[in-house]
Coordinates of C-alpha atoms in Angstrom, one line a residue:
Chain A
X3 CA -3.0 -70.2 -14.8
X4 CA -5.5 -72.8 -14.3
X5 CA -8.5 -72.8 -11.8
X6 CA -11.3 -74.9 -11.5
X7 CA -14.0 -73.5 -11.0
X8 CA -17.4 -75.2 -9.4
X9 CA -21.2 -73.6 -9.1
X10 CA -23.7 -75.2 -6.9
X11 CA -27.9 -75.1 -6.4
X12 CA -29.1 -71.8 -7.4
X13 CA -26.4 -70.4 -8.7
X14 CA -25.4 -73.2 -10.8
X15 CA -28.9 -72.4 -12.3
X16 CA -28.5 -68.6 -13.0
X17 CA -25.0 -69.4 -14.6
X18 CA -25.6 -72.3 -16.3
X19 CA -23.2 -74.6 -15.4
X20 CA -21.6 -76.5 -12.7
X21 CA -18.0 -76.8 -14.0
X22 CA -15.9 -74.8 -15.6
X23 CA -11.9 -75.5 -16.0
X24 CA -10.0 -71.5 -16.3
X25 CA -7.3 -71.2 -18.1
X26 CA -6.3 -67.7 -18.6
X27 CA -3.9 -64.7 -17.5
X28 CA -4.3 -61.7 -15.5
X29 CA -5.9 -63.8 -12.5
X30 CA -5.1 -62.7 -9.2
X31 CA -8.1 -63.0 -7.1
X32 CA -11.4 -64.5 -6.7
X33 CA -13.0 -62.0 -7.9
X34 CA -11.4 -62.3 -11.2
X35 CA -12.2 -65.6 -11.3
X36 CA -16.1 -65.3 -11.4
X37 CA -15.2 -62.2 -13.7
X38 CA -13.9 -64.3 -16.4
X39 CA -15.8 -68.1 -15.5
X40 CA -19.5 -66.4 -16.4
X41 CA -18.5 -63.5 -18.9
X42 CA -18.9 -60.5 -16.2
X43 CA -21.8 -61.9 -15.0
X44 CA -23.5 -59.6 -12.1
X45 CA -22.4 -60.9 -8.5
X46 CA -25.1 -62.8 -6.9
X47 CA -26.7 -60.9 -3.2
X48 CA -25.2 -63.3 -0.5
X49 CA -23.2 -65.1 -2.2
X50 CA -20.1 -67.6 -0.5
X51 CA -17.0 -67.8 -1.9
X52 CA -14.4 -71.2 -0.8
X53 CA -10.9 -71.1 -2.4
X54 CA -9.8 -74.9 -2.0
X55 CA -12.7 -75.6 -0.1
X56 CA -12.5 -72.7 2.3
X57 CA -14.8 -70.0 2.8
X58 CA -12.7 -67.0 1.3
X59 CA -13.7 -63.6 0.4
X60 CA -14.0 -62.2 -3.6
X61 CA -10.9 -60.4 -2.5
X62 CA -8.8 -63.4 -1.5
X63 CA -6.0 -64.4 -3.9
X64 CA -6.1 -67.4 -6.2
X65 CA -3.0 -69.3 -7.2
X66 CA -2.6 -72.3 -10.2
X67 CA -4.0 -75.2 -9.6
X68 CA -7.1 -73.5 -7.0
X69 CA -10.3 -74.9 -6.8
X70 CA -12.6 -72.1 -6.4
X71 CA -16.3 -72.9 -6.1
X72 CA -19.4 -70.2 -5.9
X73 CA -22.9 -70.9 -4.1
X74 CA -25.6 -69.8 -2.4
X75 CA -26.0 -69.5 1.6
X76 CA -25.8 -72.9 2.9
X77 CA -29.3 -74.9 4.5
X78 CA -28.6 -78.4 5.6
X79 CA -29.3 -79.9 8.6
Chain B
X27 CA -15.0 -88.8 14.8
X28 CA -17.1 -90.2 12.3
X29 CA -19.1 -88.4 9.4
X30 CA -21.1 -89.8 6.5
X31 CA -22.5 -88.7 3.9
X32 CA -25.3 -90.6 3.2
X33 CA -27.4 -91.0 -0.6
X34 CA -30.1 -93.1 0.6
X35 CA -32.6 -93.6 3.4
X36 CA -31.4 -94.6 6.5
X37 CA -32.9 -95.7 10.2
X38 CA -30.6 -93.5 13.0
X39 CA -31.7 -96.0 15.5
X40 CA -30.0 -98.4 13.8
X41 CA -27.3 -96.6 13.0
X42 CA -26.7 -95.5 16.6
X43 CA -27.1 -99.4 17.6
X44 CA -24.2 -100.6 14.7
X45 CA -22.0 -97.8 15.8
X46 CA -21.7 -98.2 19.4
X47 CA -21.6 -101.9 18.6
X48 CA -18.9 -101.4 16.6
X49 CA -17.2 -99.6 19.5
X50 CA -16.2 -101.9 22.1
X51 CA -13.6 -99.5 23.7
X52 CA -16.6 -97.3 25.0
X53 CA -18.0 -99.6 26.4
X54 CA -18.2 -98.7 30.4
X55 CA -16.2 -95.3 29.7
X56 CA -19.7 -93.2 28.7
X57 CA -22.4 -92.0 30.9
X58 CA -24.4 -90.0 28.6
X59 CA -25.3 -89.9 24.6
X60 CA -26.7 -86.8 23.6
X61 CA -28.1 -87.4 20.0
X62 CA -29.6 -84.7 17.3
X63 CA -32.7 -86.2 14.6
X64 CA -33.2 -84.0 12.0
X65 CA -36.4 -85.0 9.7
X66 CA -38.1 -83.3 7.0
X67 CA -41.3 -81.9 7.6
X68 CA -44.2 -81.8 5.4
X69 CA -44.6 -77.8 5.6
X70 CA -41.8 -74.8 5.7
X71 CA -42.9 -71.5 5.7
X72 CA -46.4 -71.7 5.6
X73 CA -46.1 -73.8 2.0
X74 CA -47.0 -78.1 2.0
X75 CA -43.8 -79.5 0.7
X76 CA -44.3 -82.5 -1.1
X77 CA -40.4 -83.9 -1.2
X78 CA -36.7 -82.3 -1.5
X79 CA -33.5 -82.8 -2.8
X80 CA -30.5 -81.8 -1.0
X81 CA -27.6 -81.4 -3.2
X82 CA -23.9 -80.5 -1.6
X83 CA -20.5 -80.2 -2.3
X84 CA -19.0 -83.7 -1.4
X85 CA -15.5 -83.1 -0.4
X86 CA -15.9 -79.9 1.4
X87 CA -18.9 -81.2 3.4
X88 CA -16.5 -84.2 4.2
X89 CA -14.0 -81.7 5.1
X90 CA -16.0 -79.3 7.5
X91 CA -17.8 -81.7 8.5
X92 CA -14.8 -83.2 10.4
X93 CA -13.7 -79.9 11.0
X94 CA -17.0 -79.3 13.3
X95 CA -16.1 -82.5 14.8
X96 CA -12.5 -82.2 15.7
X97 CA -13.6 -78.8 17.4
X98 CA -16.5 -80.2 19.3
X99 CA -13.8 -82.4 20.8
X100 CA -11.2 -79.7 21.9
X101 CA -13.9 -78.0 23.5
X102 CA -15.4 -80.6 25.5
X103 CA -13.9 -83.6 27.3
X104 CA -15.8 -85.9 24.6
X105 CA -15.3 -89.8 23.9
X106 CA -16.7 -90.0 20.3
X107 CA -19.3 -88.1 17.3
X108 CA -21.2 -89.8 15.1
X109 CA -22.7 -87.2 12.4
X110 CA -24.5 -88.6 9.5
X111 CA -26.1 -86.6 6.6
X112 CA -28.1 -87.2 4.0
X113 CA -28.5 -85.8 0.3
X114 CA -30.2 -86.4 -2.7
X115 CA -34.3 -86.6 -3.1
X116 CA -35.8 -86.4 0.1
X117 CA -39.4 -87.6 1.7
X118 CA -41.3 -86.3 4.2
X119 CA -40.4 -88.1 7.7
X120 CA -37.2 -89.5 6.5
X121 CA -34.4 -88.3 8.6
X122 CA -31.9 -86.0 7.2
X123 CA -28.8 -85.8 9.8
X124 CA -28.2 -87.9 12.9
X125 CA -25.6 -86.7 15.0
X126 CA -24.4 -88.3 18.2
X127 CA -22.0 -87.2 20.9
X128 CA -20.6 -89.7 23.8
X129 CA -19.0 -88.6 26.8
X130 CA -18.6 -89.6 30.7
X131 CA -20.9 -86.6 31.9
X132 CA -24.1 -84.7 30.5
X133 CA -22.6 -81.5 30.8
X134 CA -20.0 -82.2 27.8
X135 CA -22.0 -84.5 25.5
X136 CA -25.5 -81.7 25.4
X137 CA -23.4 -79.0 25.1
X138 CA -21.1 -80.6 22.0
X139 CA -24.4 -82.2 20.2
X140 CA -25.8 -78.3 20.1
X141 CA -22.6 -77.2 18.9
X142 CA -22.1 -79.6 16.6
X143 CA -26.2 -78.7 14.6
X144 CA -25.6 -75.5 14.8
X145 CA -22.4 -75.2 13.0
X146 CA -23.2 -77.5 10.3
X147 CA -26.4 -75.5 9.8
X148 CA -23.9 -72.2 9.4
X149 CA -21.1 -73.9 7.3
X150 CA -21.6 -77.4 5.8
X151 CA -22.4 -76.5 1.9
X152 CA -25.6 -78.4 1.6
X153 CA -28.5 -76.8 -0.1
X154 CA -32.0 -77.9 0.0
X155 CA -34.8 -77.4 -3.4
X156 CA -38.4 -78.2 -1.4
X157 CA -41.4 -79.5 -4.3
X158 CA -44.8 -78.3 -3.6
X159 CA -47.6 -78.5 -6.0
X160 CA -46.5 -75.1 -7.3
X161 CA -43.1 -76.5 -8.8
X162 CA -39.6 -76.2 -6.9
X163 CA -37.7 -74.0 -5.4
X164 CA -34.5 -73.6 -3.4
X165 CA -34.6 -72.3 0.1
X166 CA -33.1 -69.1 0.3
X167 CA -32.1 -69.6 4.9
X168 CA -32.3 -72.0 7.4
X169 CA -35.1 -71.2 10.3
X170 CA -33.3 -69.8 13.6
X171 CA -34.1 -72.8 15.1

């Protein structure tokens, strides 16, 4: 399966990259993503989740070709 | 329906002038414009901030930004939006979001331009790193308003 993954502002920062391009077995959910994209990394307090640029929960399930991206709480305006 | 995302300065005034030149077909149709300025202050918090950088996700701001937009409009009998943002670095003064709503009557186009700050504040994926003399740091919320 392959999943692109993205990371923005501070988290980006804490995991050290933006990008990362997934491709592995054994990933059904969101969750598993961020599992395997930072090497069981600790989940982040407050942290948003979009699957395909959608807010989506850790719990959501993830299919080939996703785009799945990890960030912070959101402050424009 | 109109959004842009925006990498360098820009005047609103002059971007409210071009658009609703550019917009011959409202012409007579609206009675009211309600418009939202957003511009950087030169304190947050209690701290002097000395610039910013906004960075964002381009295609999903794109995306829920026109999301907002189309909802503002089922809502409320509207004619048009206009909702530009800005990101990259950032001054102090320079405007960071116009948004603009047109519509026959007040009671749609104040209602919509409220609607429409509010839920980009709550979902557009832009996030803002304020300088002070201290160094930078990202800001963790938006203020309640």
């Amino acid at each position: 399966m392959s999943i692109r993954v993205k990371f923005f502002a501070s988290l980006r920062e804490t995991i050290g990259k933006a990008e990362h391009n997934l491709d592995a077995q054994n990933i059904n959910t969101a969750r598993d993503v961020w599992q395997t994209a930072t090497d069981n990394h600790e989940q982040l307090p407050n942290m948003l989740v979009a699957i395909n640029m959608e807010y989506a929960k850790l719990n959501d399930n993830v299919k080939d070709g996703d785009e799945v991206a990890f960030f912070p709480p959101v402050t424009g305006g | 329906m109109n959004v842009v995302l925006r990498g360098e300065a820009f005047d609103p005034w002059q971007e409210l002038q071009t658009f609703q030149q550019g917009k011959p077909e409202l012409a007579g149709k609206f009675g009211a414009t309600s418009i939202f300025i957003g511009t950087m202050r030169d304190f947050n918090e209690g701290k002097d901030v000395q610039g910013m950088t906004l960075e964002h996700y381009p295609a999903m701001t794109q995306k829920h930004l026109e999301g907002i937009s189309s909802e503002a409009k089922q809502r409320w009998d509207i004619l048009d939006t206009l909702i530009i943002h800005r990101y990259g670095d950032i001054q102090p003064s320079d405007p960071i979001v116009l948004l603009a709503v047109w519509s026959a009557h007040r009671n749609e186009s104040f209602p919509a331009c409220r609607y429409l700050i509010e839920e980009l504040k709550n979902r557009a994926p832009f996030w803002k790193q304020e300088q002070t003399e201290k160094g930078s740091h990202w800001v963790e919320h938006n203020t309640p308003g």
